[in-house]
Amino acid sequence: QVQLVESGGGLVQAGGSLRLSCAASGRTFSNYAMGWFRQAPGKEREFVAAISWSGGSRYSADSVKGRFTISRDNAKNTVYLQMNSLKSEDTAVYYCHFQSFPTWKEYWGQGTQVTVSS
């Protein structure tokens, strides 16, 4: 099992910034990716950003490109989501996600609330 612990959520005014962290522990995998999803009230969970652990590939949703940046610290088994120029539309619960390859085993964090006031 992989445990994911998120931190960094909170309340911020529009235009402000937050940095989310997700630390992974437990079973090791040879190839995997980590990233972030979010879910706003009344909406489906949507992809935000992801990063591969060994290849360095990065992906992000169109809605956050230019504002959010995902990064990693391999030594700490931690991924970060730097969120700048936050909008009220970014208000959601943000979930850390882990996915192994090629087995496609996945794990989720408990989520951290991000609230952006307008």
PDB file of C-alpha atoms in Angstrom:
ATOM      1  CA  GLN A   1       0.000   0.000   0.000  1.00  0.00           C
ATOM      2  CA  VAL A   2       0.993   3.566  -0.661  1.00  0.00           C
ATOM      3  CA  GLN A   3       0.029   6.320   1.731  1.00  0.00           C
ATOM      4  CA  LEU A   4      -0.378   9.865   0.466  1.00  0.00           C
ATOM      5  CA  VAL A   5      -0.450  12.811   2.848  1.00  0.00           C
ATOM      6  CA  GLU A   6      -1.461  16.211   1.502  1.00  0.00           C
ATOM      7  CA  SER A   7      -0.903  19.600   3.050  1.00  0.00           C
ATOM      8  CA  GLY A   8      -0.977  23.265   2.116  1.00  0.00           C
ATOM      9  CA  GLY A   9      -4.644  23.903   1.457  1.00  0.00           C
ATOM     10  CA  GLY A  10      -6.470  26.863   2.884  1.00  0.00           C
ATOM     11  CA  LEU A  11      -8.336  30.077   2.231  1.00  0.00           C
ATOM     12  CA  VAL A  12      -6.873  32.676  -0.101  1.00  0.00           C
ATOM     13  CA  GLN A  13      -8.106  35.736  -1.966  1.00  0.00           C
ATOM     14  CA  ALA A  14      -8.385  35.783  -5.730  1.00  0.00           C
ATOM     15  CA  GLY A  15      -5.018  36.498  -7.292  1.00  0.00           C
ATOM     16  CA  GLY A  16      -3.150  34.913  -4.413  1.00  0.00           C
ATOM     17  CA  SER A  17      -0.998  31.810  -4.258  1.00  0.00           C
ATOM     18  CA  LEU A  18      -0.818  28.499  -2.443  1.00  0.00           C
ATOM     19  CA  ARG A  19       1.536  25.542  -2.591  1.00  0.00           C
ATOM     20  CA  LEU A  20       0.199  22.050  -2.031  1.00  0.00           C
ATOM     21  CA  SER A  21       2.433  19.185  -0.960  1.00  0.00           C
ATOM     22  CA  CYS A  22       1.920  15.436  -1.161  1.00  0.00           C
ATOM     23  CA  ALA A  23       4.301  13.028   0.542  1.00  0.00           C
ATOM     24  CA  ALA A  24       4.208   9.365  -0.469  1.00  0.00           C
ATOM     25  CA  SER A  25       5.286   6.466   1.716  1.00  0.00           C
ATOM     26  CA  GLY A  26       4.973   2.695   1.831  1.00  0.00           C
ATOM     27  CA  ARG A  27       5.463   0.226  -0.997  1.00  0.00           C
ATOM     28  CA  THR A  28       7.967   1.122  -3.668  1.00  0.00           C
ATOM     29  CA  PHE A  29       7.341   0.869  -7.396  1.00  0.00           C
ATOM     30  CA  SER A  30       9.756   0.888 -10.283  1.00  0.00           C
ATOM     31  CA  ASN A  31       7.704   3.174 -12.500  1.00  0.00           C
ATOM     32  CA  TYR A  32       4.918   5.528 -11.504  1.00  0.00           C
ATOM     33  CA  ALA A  33       3.424   8.958 -11.835  1.00  0.00           C
ATOM     34  CA  MET A  34       1.961  11.327  -9.296  1.00  0.00           C
ATOM     35  CA  GLY A  35      -0.358  14.241  -9.724  1.00  0.00           C
ATOM     36  CA  TRP A  36      -3.341  16.216  -8.624  1.00  0.00           C
ATOM     37  CA  PHE A  37      -7.069  16.101  -9.249  1.00  0.00           C
ATOM     38  CA  ARG A  38      -9.741  18.391  -7.889  1.00  0.00           C
ATOM     39  CA  GLN A  39     -13.457  18.242  -7.273  1.00  0.00           C
ATOM     40  CA  ALA A  40     -15.763  21.202  -6.776  1.00  0.00           C
ATOM     41  CA  PRO A  41     -19.254  20.877  -5.269  1.00  0.00           C
ATOM     42  CA  GLY A  42     -21.696  19.443  -7.777  1.00  0.00           C
ATOM     43  CA  LYS A  43     -18.980  18.641 -10.301  1.00  0.00           C
ATOM     44  CA  GLU A  44     -17.016  15.574 -11.302  1.00  0.00           C
ATOM     45  CA  ARG A  45     -13.452  15.098 -10.218  1.00  0.00           C
ATOM     46  CA  GLU A  46     -11.152  16.561 -12.848  1.00  0.00           C
ATOM     47  CA  PHE A  47      -7.507  16.241 -13.722  1.00  0.00           C
ATOM     48  CA  VAL A  48      -5.233  19.133 -12.784  1.00  0.00           C
ATOM     49  CA  ALA A  49      -1.606  18.120 -13.310  1.00  0.00           C
ATOM     50  CA  ALA A  50       0.714  15.110 -13.242  1.00  0.00           C
ATOM     51  CA  ILE A  51       4.412  14.295 -13.357  1.00  0.00           C
ATOM     52  CA  SER A  52       6.305  11.083 -14.063  1.00  0.00           C
ATOM     53  CA  TRP A  53       8.843  10.032 -11.451  1.00  0.00           C
ATOM     54  CA  SER A  54      11.688   8.912 -13.690  1.00  0.00           C
ATOM     55  CA  GLY A  55      10.961  10.420 -17.092  1.00  0.00           C
ATOM     56  CA  GLY A  56      10.320  13.958 -15.963  1.00  0.00           C
ATOM     57  CA  SER A  57       7.270  14.420 -18.184  1.00  0.00           C
ATOM     58  CA  ARG A  58       4.752  16.982 -17.021  1.00  0.00           C
ATOM     59  CA  TYR A  59       1.113  17.479 -17.968  1.00  0.00           C
ATOM     60  CA  SER A  60      -1.506  19.974 -16.901  1.00  0.00           C
ATOM     61  CA  ALA A  61      -5.100  20.801 -17.672  1.00  0.00           C
ATOM     62  CA  ASP A  62      -5.836  23.689 -20.005  1.00  0.00           C
ATOM     63  CA  SER A  63      -7.706  25.494 -17.248  1.00  0.00           C
ATOM     64  CA  VAL A  64      -4.559  25.840 -15.119  1.00  0.00           C
ATOM     65  CA  LYS A  65      -1.780  26.169 -17.694  1.00  0.00           C
ATOM     66  CA  GLY A  66       0.354  29.203 -17.032  1.00  0.00           C
ATOM     67  CA  ARG A  67      -0.849  29.436 -13.435  1.00  0.00           C
ATOM     68  CA  PHE A  68      -0.164  26.063 -11.781  1.00  0.00           C
ATOM     69  CA  THR A  69       3.162  24.246 -11.779  1.00  0.00           C
ATOM     70  CA  ILE A  70       3.760  20.678 -10.644  1.00  0.00           C
ATOM     71  CA  SER A  71       7.178  19.612  -9.390  1.00  0.00           C
ATOM     72  CA  ARG A  72       8.801  16.771  -7.480  1.00  0.00           C
ATOM     73  CA  ASP A  73      11.490  16.012  -4.945  1.00  0.00           C
ATOM     74  CA  ASN A  74      12.583  12.411  -5.472  1.00  0.00           C
ATOM     75  CA  ALA A  75      14.658  12.303  -2.291  1.00  0.00           C
ATOM     76  CA  LYS A  76      11.585  13.139  -0.231  1.00  0.00           C
ATOM     77  CA  ASN A  77       9.061  11.209  -2.344  1.00  0.00           C
ATOM     78  CA  THR A  78       7.064  14.396  -2.509  1.00  0.00           C
ATOM     79  CA  VAL A  79       5.212  16.275  -5.225  1.00  0.00           C
ATOM     80  CA  TYR A  80       4.158  19.887  -5.099  1.00  0.00           C
ATOM     81  CA  LEU A  81       1.546  21.981  -6.811  1.00  0.00           C
ATOM     82  CA  GLN A  82       2.384  25.663  -6.931  1.00  0.00           C
ATOM     83  CA  MET A  83      -0.824  27.575  -7.591  1.00  0.00           C
ATOM     84  CA  ASN A  84      -0.562  31.205  -8.637  1.00  0.00           C
ATOM     85  CA  SER A  85      -3.118  33.749  -9.823  1.00  0.00           C
ATOM     86  CA  LEU A  86      -5.855  31.799  -8.127  1.00  0.00           C
ATOM     87  CA  LYS A  87      -9.441  32.316  -9.230  1.00  0.00           C
ATOM     88  CA  SER A  88     -12.716  31.601  -7.497  1.00  0.00           C
ATOM     89  CA  GLU A  89     -13.224  28.830 -10.054  1.00  0.00           C
ATOM     90  CA  ASP A  90     -10.240  27.025  -8.540  1.00  0.00           C
ATOM     91  CA  THR A  91     -12.156  26.429  -5.314  1.00  0.00           C
ATOM     92  CA  ALA A  92     -12.294  22.669  -4.784  1.00  0.00           C
ATOM     93  CA  VAL A  93     -10.988  19.761  -2.787  1.00  0.00           C
ATOM     94  CA  TYR A  94      -7.611  18.837  -4.223  1.00  0.00           C
ATOM     95  CA  TYR A  95      -6.588  15.179  -4.195  1.00  0.00           C
ATOM     96  CA  CYS A  96      -3.114  13.766  -4.555  1.00  0.00           C
ATOM     97  CA  HIS A  97      -2.938  10.777  -6.905  1.00  0.00           C
ATOM     98  CA  PHE A  98      -0.421   7.964  -7.396  1.00  0.00           C
ATOM     99  CA  GLN A  99      -0.456   5.553 -10.330  1.00  0.00           C
ATOM    100  CA  SER A 100       1.954   2.709 -11.052  1.00  0.00           C
ATOM    101  CA  PHE A 101       2.894   1.404 -14.484  1.00  0.00           C
ATOM    102  CA  PRO A 102       2.309  -0.958 -16.149  1.00  0.00           C
ATOM    103  CA  THR A 103       0.071  -2.419 -13.417  1.00  0.00           C
ATOM    104  CA  TRP A 104      -2.102   0.714 -13.202  1.00  0.00           C
ATOM    105  CA  LYS A 105      -2.436   0.379  -9.454  1.00  0.00           C
ATOM    106  CA  GLU A 106      -3.611   3.691  -8.078  1.00  0.00           C
ATOM    107  CA  TYR A 107      -3.923   5.401  -4.715  1.00  0.00           C
ATOM    108  CA  TRP A 108      -5.553   8.592  -3.505  1.00  0.00           C
ATOM    109  CA  GLY A 109      -4.893  11.023  -0.717  1.00  0.00           C
ATOM    110  CA  GLN A 110      -7.609  12.253   1.620  1.00  0.00           C
ATOM    111  CA  GLY A 111      -7.867  15.626  -0.073  1.00  0.00           C
ATOM    112  CA  THR A 112      -7.190  19.171   1.024  1.00  0.00           C
ATOM    113  CA  GLN A 113      -9.625  22.055   0.709  1.00  0.00           C
ATOM    114  CA  VAL A 114      -8.664  25.088  -1.344  1.00  0.00           C
ATOM    115  CA  THR A 115     -11.043  28.031  -1.123  1.00  0.00           C
ATOM    116  CA  VAL A 116     -10.522  31.160  -3.204  1.00  0.00           C
ATOM    117  CA  SER A 117     -12.580  34.194  -2.248  1.00  0.00           C
ATOM    118  CA  SER A 118     -13.627  36.672  -4.914  1.00  0.00           C
TER     119      SER A 118
END
